[in-house]
Short mmCIF file of C-alpha atoms in Angstrom, two decimals:
data_model
loop_
_atom_site.label_atom_id
_atom_site.label_comp_id
_atom_site.label_asym_id
_atom_site.label_seq_id
_atom_site.Cartn_x
_atom_site.Cartn_y
_atom_site.Cartn_z
CA MET O 1 -0.11 -0.03 0.11
CA SER O 2 1.43 3.43 -1.01
CA THR O 3 1.84 6.13 1.57
CA ALA O 4 -0.77 8.26 -0.06
CA THR O 5 -3.30 5.37 0.04
CA ALA O 6 -2.47 4.71 3.73
CA ASN O 7 -2.93 8.42 4.53
CA ARG O 8 -6.37 8.43 2.83
CA ALA O 9 -7.38 5.33 4.59
CA GLU O 10 -6.36 6.82 7.95
CA THR O 11 -8.18 10.05 7.18
CA GLU O 12 -11.29 8.13 6.25
CA ALA O 13 -11.14 6.14 9.42
CA GLN O 14 -10.81 9.37 11.47
CA VAL O 15 -13.76 10.99 9.71
CA GLU O 16 -15.87 7.76 10.25
CA LYS O 17 -15.04 7.89 13.96
CA ILE O 18 -16.21 11.47 14.28
CA LEU O 19 -19.42 10.52 12.46
CA THR O 20 -19.93 7.42 14.55
CA ASP O 21 -19.48 9.18 17.87
CA GLY O 22 -21.41 12.41 16.80
CA LEU O 23 -20.23 15.90 15.80
CA LYS O 24 -17.99 17.85 18.34
CA ASP O 25 -18.76 21.45 19.04
CA TYR O 26 -22.32 20.94 18.27
CA TRP O 27 -25.46 20.86 20.38
CA HIS O 28 -27.19 17.54 20.55
CA ALA O 29 -30.47 16.24 22.32
CA ILE O 30 -29.40 13.69 24.91
CA CYS O 31 -32.41 12.78 26.85
CA PRO O 32 -35.87 13.77 28.04
CA SER O 33 -35.97 16.31 30.99
CA HIS O 34 -37.59 13.73 33.23
CA PHE O 35 -34.60 11.40 33.09
CA VAL O 36 -32.75 13.67 35.44
CA LYS O 37 -34.28 13.90 38.99
CA ASP O 38 -32.85 14.17 42.48
CA THR O 39 -29.89 11.70 42.10
CA PRO O 40 -27.15 11.66 39.62
CA VAL O 41 -27.75 9.78 36.42
CA SER O 42 -25.20 8.17 34.21
CA LEU O 43 -25.80 8.12 30.46
CA ARG O 44 -23.64 7.09 27.51
CA ARG O 45 -24.08 9.52 24.70
CA LEU O 46 -21.75 10.65 21.81
CA GLY O 47 -18.96 8.31 22.54
CA ARG O 48 -18.77 9.42 26.10
CA LYS O 49 -20.04 8.23 29.70
CA LEU O 50 -21.71 11.37 31.26
CA VAL O 51 -23.06 12.12 34.71
CA LEU O 52 -25.98 14.64 35.02
CA TRP O 53 -27.57 16.10 38.02
CA ARG O 54 -29.83 18.89 39.26
CA ASP O 55 -29.03 21.54 41.81
CA ALA O 56 -31.42 23.21 44.33
CA ASP O 57 -32.68 25.57 41.55
CA ASN O 58 -33.36 22.56 39.32
CA LYS O 59 -30.63 23.43 36.86
CA VAL O 60 -28.96 20.38 35.22
CA HIS O 61 -25.15 20.08 35.25
CA CYS O 62 -23.17 17.54 33.22
CA LEU O 63 -19.56 16.13 33.60
CA GLU O 64 -17.87 13.19 32.21
CA ASP O 65 -18.68 10.27 34.50
CA HIS O 66 -15.10 9.79 35.60
CA CYS O 67 -13.49 11.07 38.73
CA PRO O 68 -10.05 12.57 38.03
CA HIS O 69 -8.47 10.94 41.13
CA ARG O 70 -8.85 7.19 40.21
CA GLY O 71 -11.51 7.05 37.60
CA ALA O 72 -14.53 6.05 39.72
CA PRO O 73 -17.89 7.01 38.32
CA LEU O 74 -19.05 10.37 39.68
CA SER O 75 -22.61 9.14 39.14
CA PHE O 76 -22.13 7.08 42.34
CA GLY O 77 -21.24 10.36 44.19
CA ILE O 78 -23.22 13.01 46.05
CA PRO O 79 -24.43 16.12 44.42
CA LEU O 80 -23.52 19.35 46.26
CA GLY O 81 -25.33 22.12 44.39
CA ASN O 82 -23.11 23.02 41.37
CA LYS O 83 -20.57 20.43 42.23
CA ILE O 84 -20.53 16.65 42.96
CA ALA O 85 -18.45 14.61 45.39
CA CYS O 86 -17.04 11.34 44.39
CA GLY O 87 -18.42 8.42 46.45
CA TYR O 88 -14.97 6.72 46.42
CA HIS O 89 -12.67 9.25 48.20
CA GLY O 90 -14.89 12.23 48.38
CA VAL O 91 -13.11 14.38 45.69
CA GLU O 92 -15.29 17.35 44.87
CA VAL O 93 -15.57 18.44 41.14
CA SER O 94 -17.36 21.65 40.12
CA CYS O 95 -19.79 21.72 37.22
CA ASP O 96 -16.91 23.50 35.20
CA GLY O 97 -14.57 20.52 35.64
CA THR O 98 -12.44 22.08 38.33
CA VAL O 99 -11.39 20.05 41.38
CA VAL O 100 -12.47 22.21 44.35
CA SER O 101 -11.61 19.91 47.20
CA VAL O 102 -9.67 16.82 48.04
CA PRO O 103 -10.61 15.97 51.58
CA GLY O 104 -8.08 13.11 52.06
CA ASN O 105 -5.20 15.41 51.06
CA PRO O 106 -6.08 19.08 51.29
CA GLY O 107 -3.80 21.42 49.35
CA CYS O 108 -2.44 18.63 46.98
CA LYS O 109 -1.79 19.63 43.37
CA LEU O 110 -5.13 18.11 42.24
CA GLU O 111 -6.94 20.85 43.98
CA GLY O 112 -7.60 23.91 41.62
CA SER O 113 -6.89 21.87 38.40
CA ARG O 114 -9.42 21.38 35.66
CA PRO O 115 -8.92 17.77 34.42
CA THR O 116 -12.57 16.76 34.14
CA ARG O 117 -14.57 17.37 30.90
CA ALA O 118 -17.43 19.56 31.59
CA PHE O 119 -20.49 20.02 29.28
CA HIS O 120 -23.02 22.88 28.99
CA ILE O 121 -26.53 21.93 29.27
CA GLN O 122 -29.84 23.73 28.27
CA GLU O 123 -33.30 22.41 28.64
CA SER O 124 -36.18 23.19 26.21
CA ALA O 125 -39.15 21.56 24.77
CA GLY O 126 -39.11 18.80 27.40
CA ALA O 127 -35.53 17.60 26.51
CA ILE O 128 -31.99 18.18 27.68
CA PHE O 129 -29.50 19.44 25.11
CA MET O 130 -25.69 19.14 25.59
CA TYR O 131 -23.01 21.18 23.85
CA ASN O 132 -20.55 18.52 22.90
CA SER O 133 -17.46 20.67 23.14
CA SER O 134 -14.15 19.32 22.12
CA GLU O 135 -12.51 20.98 25.11
CA ASN O 136 -13.59 22.82 28.31
CA ILE O 137 -15.20 26.18 27.50
CA ASP O 138 -16.79 28.85 29.69
CA GLU O 139 -19.54 29.80 27.30
CA PRO O 140 -21.20 27.72 24.46
CA PRO O 141 -22.92 29.24 21.37
CA PRO O 142 -26.66 29.66 21.70
CA LEU O 143 -28.96 26.67 21.19
CA VAL O 144 -31.07 27.56 18.06
CA LEU O 145 -34.13 25.43 17.84
CA PRO O 146 -36.81 25.60 15.11
CA GLU O 147 -39.65 27.96 15.87
CA GLN O 148 -42.09 25.02 16.18
CA LEU O 149 -40.35 24.29 19.51
CA THR O 150 -40.01 27.82 20.88
CA SER O 151 -42.91 29.85 19.56
CA GLY O 152 -46.12 30.03 21.61
CA GLU O 153 -48.14 29.64 18.32
CA TYR O 154 -47.32 25.94 18.41
CA SER O 155 -48.02 23.01 20.76
CA ALA O 156 -45.74 20.06 20.93
CA PHE O 157 -45.46 16.59 22.33
CA LEU O 158 -41.98 14.89 22.58
CA CYS O 159 -41.84 11.25 21.64
CA TYR O 160 -38.59 9.64 22.83
CA THR O 161 -37.47 6.19 22.10
CA GLU O 162 -34.24 4.25 21.61
CA TRP O 163 -33.63 2.16 18.52
CA ARG O 164 -31.01 -0.44 17.71
CA GLY O 165 -28.81 0.59 14.86
CA GLY O 166 -26.76 3.73 13.85
CA TYR O 167 -28.30 7.22 14.13
CA ARG O 168 -27.43 7.89 10.46
CA TYR O 169 -29.89 5.33 9.19
CA VAL O 170 -32.61 7.19 11.14
CA ILE O 171 -31.60 10.48 9.33
CA ASP O 172 -31.65 8.56 6.02
CA ASN O 173 -35.16 7.40 6.77
CA VAL O 174 -36.59 10.91 7.54
CA MET O 175 -34.84 12.39 4.39
CA ASP O 176 -36.71 9.76 2.16
CA PRO O 177 -40.31 10.96 1.86
CA MET O 178 -41.09 8.25 -0.71
CA HIS O 179 -41.09 5.49 1.89
CA GLY O 180 -44.21 6.92 3.45
CA THR O 181 -46.23 5.91 0.38
CA TYR O 182 -45.19 2.23 0.77
CA LEU O 183 -44.17 1.43 4.31
CA HIS O 184 -46.92 3.65 5.98
CA LYS O 185 -49.59 3.09 3.28
CA GLN O 186 -52.12 1.79 5.94
CA SER O 187 -51.74 5.04 8.00
CA HIS O 188 -54.87 7.14 8.20
CA SER O 189 -52.64 10.16 7.08
CA MET O 190 -50.27 8.66 4.46
CA SER O 191 -52.65 6.36 2.26
CA VAL O 192 -53.15 8.89 -0.51
CA GLY O 193 -51.10 10.55 -3.27
CA ALA O 194 -48.94 9.27 -6.18
CA ARG O 195 -47.00 6.13 -5.91
CA SER O 196 -44.28 7.45 -8.06
CA ALA O 197 -42.71 10.93 -8.03
CA GLU O 198 -40.00 13.22 -9.27
CA PHE O 199 -38.04 15.04 -6.53
CA GLN O 200 -36.24 18.33 -6.26
CA LEU O 201 -33.77 20.07 -3.83
CA ARG O 202 -34.38 23.48 -2.59
CA ASP O 203 -31.80 25.39 -0.42
CA THR O 204 -32.82 27.14 2.72
CA ASP O 205 -30.92 29.54 4.98
CA THR O 206 -30.06 26.73 7.25
CA GLY O 207 -29.83 23.73 5.04
CA PHE O 208 -32.15 22.41 2.28
CA ILE O 209 -35.69 20.81 1.58
CA PHE O 210 -36.11 17.64 -0.41
CA GLU O 211 -39.58 17.69 -1.96
CA LYS O 212 -41.83 15.98 -4.40
CA ALA O 213 -42.38 18.01 -7.53
CA GLY O 214 -46.03 18.79 -8.16
CA GLN O 215 -47.36 17.30 -5.00
CA ARG O 216 -47.61 19.30 -1.78
CA ASP O 217 -49.80 18.75 1.33
CA VAL O 218 -51.04 15.39 0.12
CA ASN O 219 -48.90 12.85 1.87
CA PHE O 220 -45.31 12.88 3.48
CA ASP O 221 -44.28 15.12 0.53
CA TRP O 222 -41.03 16.72 1.74
CA SER O 223 -38.18 16.76 4.40
CA GLU O 224 -36.06 19.42 5.64
CA TRP O 225 -32.40 19.27 6.80
CA ALA O 226 -31.35 22.14 8.94
CA ASP O 227 -28.03 23.06 10.66
CA THR O 228 -28.35 25.76 13.41
CA GLY O 229 -25.36 24.51 15.35
CA LEU O 230 -27.80 21.64 16.16
CA ILE O 231 -28.81 19.20 13.42
CA TRP O 232 -32.53 18.85 13.25
CA LEU O 233 -35.03 17.48 10.58
CA ARG O 234 -38.52 18.62 9.79
CA LEU O 235 -41.42 17.24 7.93
CA GLU O 236 -45.13 17.62 7.73
CA ILE O 237 -48.03 15.28 7.22
CA PRO O 238 -51.45 16.55 6.05
CA TYR O 239 -54.34 15.73 8.34
CA PRO O 240 -57.91 14.98 7.61
CA LYS O 241 -60.58 16.98 9.45
CA THR O 242 -60.97 14.13 11.98
CA GLY O 243 -57.47 15.10 13.10
CA GLY O 244 -58.85 18.13 14.81
CA PRO O 245 -57.72 21.81 14.59
CA GLY O 246 -54.29 23.09 13.67
CA GLY O 247 -53.66 22.19 10.00
CA ASN O 248 -50.78 19.99 9.09
CA PHE O 249 -49.18 17.65 11.54
CA GLY O 250 -45.48 18.46 11.97
CA ILE O 251 -42.60 16.36 13.23
CA ILE O 252 -39.24 17.84 14.34
CA GLY O 253 -36.51 15.16 14.68
CA CYS O 254 -33.03 15.03 16.44
CA TYR O 255 -31.08 11.75 16.43
CA THR O 256 -28.12 11.11 18.83
CA PRO O 257 -25.74 8.25 19.09
CA ILE O 258 -25.84 6.38 22.37
CA SER O 259 -23.34 3.93 20.96
CA PRO O 260 -22.30 2.91 17.39
CA ASP O 261 -25.40 0.56 17.24
CA ILE O 262 -27.99 2.28 19.48
CA THR O 263 -29.63 5.65 18.76
CA ALA O 264 -31.52 8.13 21.01
CA VAL O 265 -34.60 9.10 18.79
CA PHE O 266 -36.36 12.32 19.52
CA HIS O 267 -39.47 13.34 17.65
CA TRP O 268 -41.57 16.31 18.59
CA ARG O 269 -45.06 16.23 17.14
CA VAL O 270 -46.37 19.62 16.69
CA ARG O 271 -49.29 21.64 15.38
CA LYS O 272 -49.89 25.36 15.04
CA VAL O 273 -52.77 25.90 17.53
CA GLU O 274 -53.61 28.48 20.22
CA GLY O 275 -56.43 29.05 22.74
CA TRP O 276 -59.25 26.55 22.82
CA GLN O 277 -57.99 24.84 19.69
CA ARG O 278 -54.69 23.94 21.53
CA ASP O 279 -56.73 22.33 24.27
CA ALA O 280 -58.81 20.40 21.78
CA TRP O 281 -55.78 19.19 19.85
CA ARG O 282 -53.90 18.09 22.87
CA PHE O 283 -56.94 16.27 24.24
CA LEU O 284 -57.58 14.63 20.90
CA TYR O 285 -53.81 13.65 20.49
CA LYS O 286 -53.64 11.93 23.75
CA ASN O 287 -56.96 10.10 23.48
CA ARG O 288 -56.94 9.05 19.81
CA LEU O 289 -54.08 9.95 17.67
CA GLU O 290 -50.94 9.19 19.85
CA ALA O 291 -51.53 5.33 19.44
CA ARG O 292 -51.65 5.69 15.59
CA HIS O 293 -48.42 7.63 15.61
CA TRP O 294 -46.61 5.09 17.60
CA THR O 295 -47.86 2.45 15.14
CA VAL O 296 -46.24 4.49 12.31
CA LEU O 297 -43.08 4.95 14.19
CA GLU O 298 -42.92 1.32 15.06
CA GLN O 299 -43.04 0.44 11.22
CA ASP O 300 -39.89 2.54 10.80
CA ARG O 301 -38.19 1.01 13.89
CA VAL O 302 -38.72 -2.63 12.59
CA VAL O 303 -37.33 -1.87 9.25
CA LEU O 304 -34.28 0.08 10.40
CA GLU O 305 -33.38 -2.38 13.08
CA GLN O 306 -33.35 -5.32 10.61
CA MET O 307 -30.94 -3.42 8.33
CA GLU O 308 -27.21 -4.77 8.44
CA SER O 309 -24.74 -2.33 9.77
CA ASP O 310 -23.03 -2.26 6.35
CA ALA O 311 -26.14 -1.82 4.32
CA ASN O 312 -25.21 1.56 3.21
CA GLN O 313 -22.01 0.02 1.72
CA ARG O 314 -24.03 -2.14 -0.77
CA GLU O 315 -26.67 0.25 -2.29
CA HIS O 316 -28.05 0.97 -5.64
CA LEU O 317 -29.45 4.51 -5.36
CA TYR O 318 -31.77 6.41 -7.72
CA GLN O 319 -33.33 9.81 -7.92
CA HIS O 320 -35.58 9.28 -4.86
CA ASP O 321 -32.42 9.09 -2.88
CA VAL O 322 -30.91 12.54 -3.57
CA GLY O 323 -32.04 13.73 -0.26
CA VAL O 324 -30.45 11.01 1.56
CA THR O 325 -27.00 11.55 -0.35
CA ARG O 326 -27.10 15.31 0.26
CA ALA O 327 -27.69 14.87 4.05
CA ARG O 328 -24.82 12.31 4.15
CA ARG O 329 -22.39 14.75 2.35
CA GLN O 330 -23.44 17.55 4.65
CA LEU O 331 -22.50 15.40 7.73
CA ARG O 332 -19.36 14.08 6.08
CA LYS O 333 -18.24 17.67 5.28
CA LEU O 334 -18.90 18.77 8.82
CA ALA O 335 -16.84 15.79 10.23
CA THR O 336 -13.94 16.48 7.67
CA ASP O 337 -13.92 20.23 8.59
CA GLN O 338 -13.55 19.16 12.20
CA LEU O 339 -10.77 16.75 11.55
CA ASN O 340 -8.94 19.50 9.51
CA ARG O 341 -9.28 21.76 12.55
CA GLY O 342 -7.57 19.05 14.71
CA VAL O 343 -10.84 18.19 16.61
CA LEU O 344 -10.88 14.44 17.31
#
């Protein structure tokens, strides 16, 4: 093997590792808010083991789940406001990663050092988001969510689940509107429309939209890829009148690697409703529509979990897959840019 070939192979392996673990210096949804209560919680996300806890003001803090003294999990420790004390030897680590106390050896060189990886947290829309910084930083960039999750004009339900398989297959699935016509053909909201279609790409300020040409608001007719420092996807599904007030049914998705073969799947189900219509929609959703939506989601899960891990290495793509290939290129470019900046 030539040196150039070996270098290309090494670069490709490094890019793949970044993609497998998840992008650094980006925001990621890591769990629903209710996962973190009074006691420390240990989670594996984004190639890391994390500890999360709440202080007396209900604010969530996050460190790597690794005591800098001997590597014991901090999640077995005791939360002390914005710091946590390791349960093994009592070493206290602040939420910014600084060791503030070593009770067994006061004044030792470990005190005052900042060896522990710390991560900034923000809660919104019923979820905990973490800034996956490549090094300890004092201030992260702002978390920018789509308006459907921040505007009072919308009402949303968070649907969280965990699927076997890599997160990039879930992204592929969302960027493939054509599968709705076939996989979900028995759904009350996706049983109509053309069974063949031409597609087109349309750039946006934050990414792109992949859409059926000549068919809109009939079925699952388009998908949006967006990068606001958080990668999120969006789609809409038209509703019959029996679906209640609020127009189209929207879905916002974020997909985070727990491990190379397990994905944290976040879907916010949203509608533009206010006042009494909001109350009617939320009642109707919980009492009639939610079960149908879980059925549709289960159809996706079953297919994706049955795919081989190397399925995307043995593909024969056609025009319907342009959205998939564009999303893959976007992710690969971001990972390559990180590698070129020395972020590993």
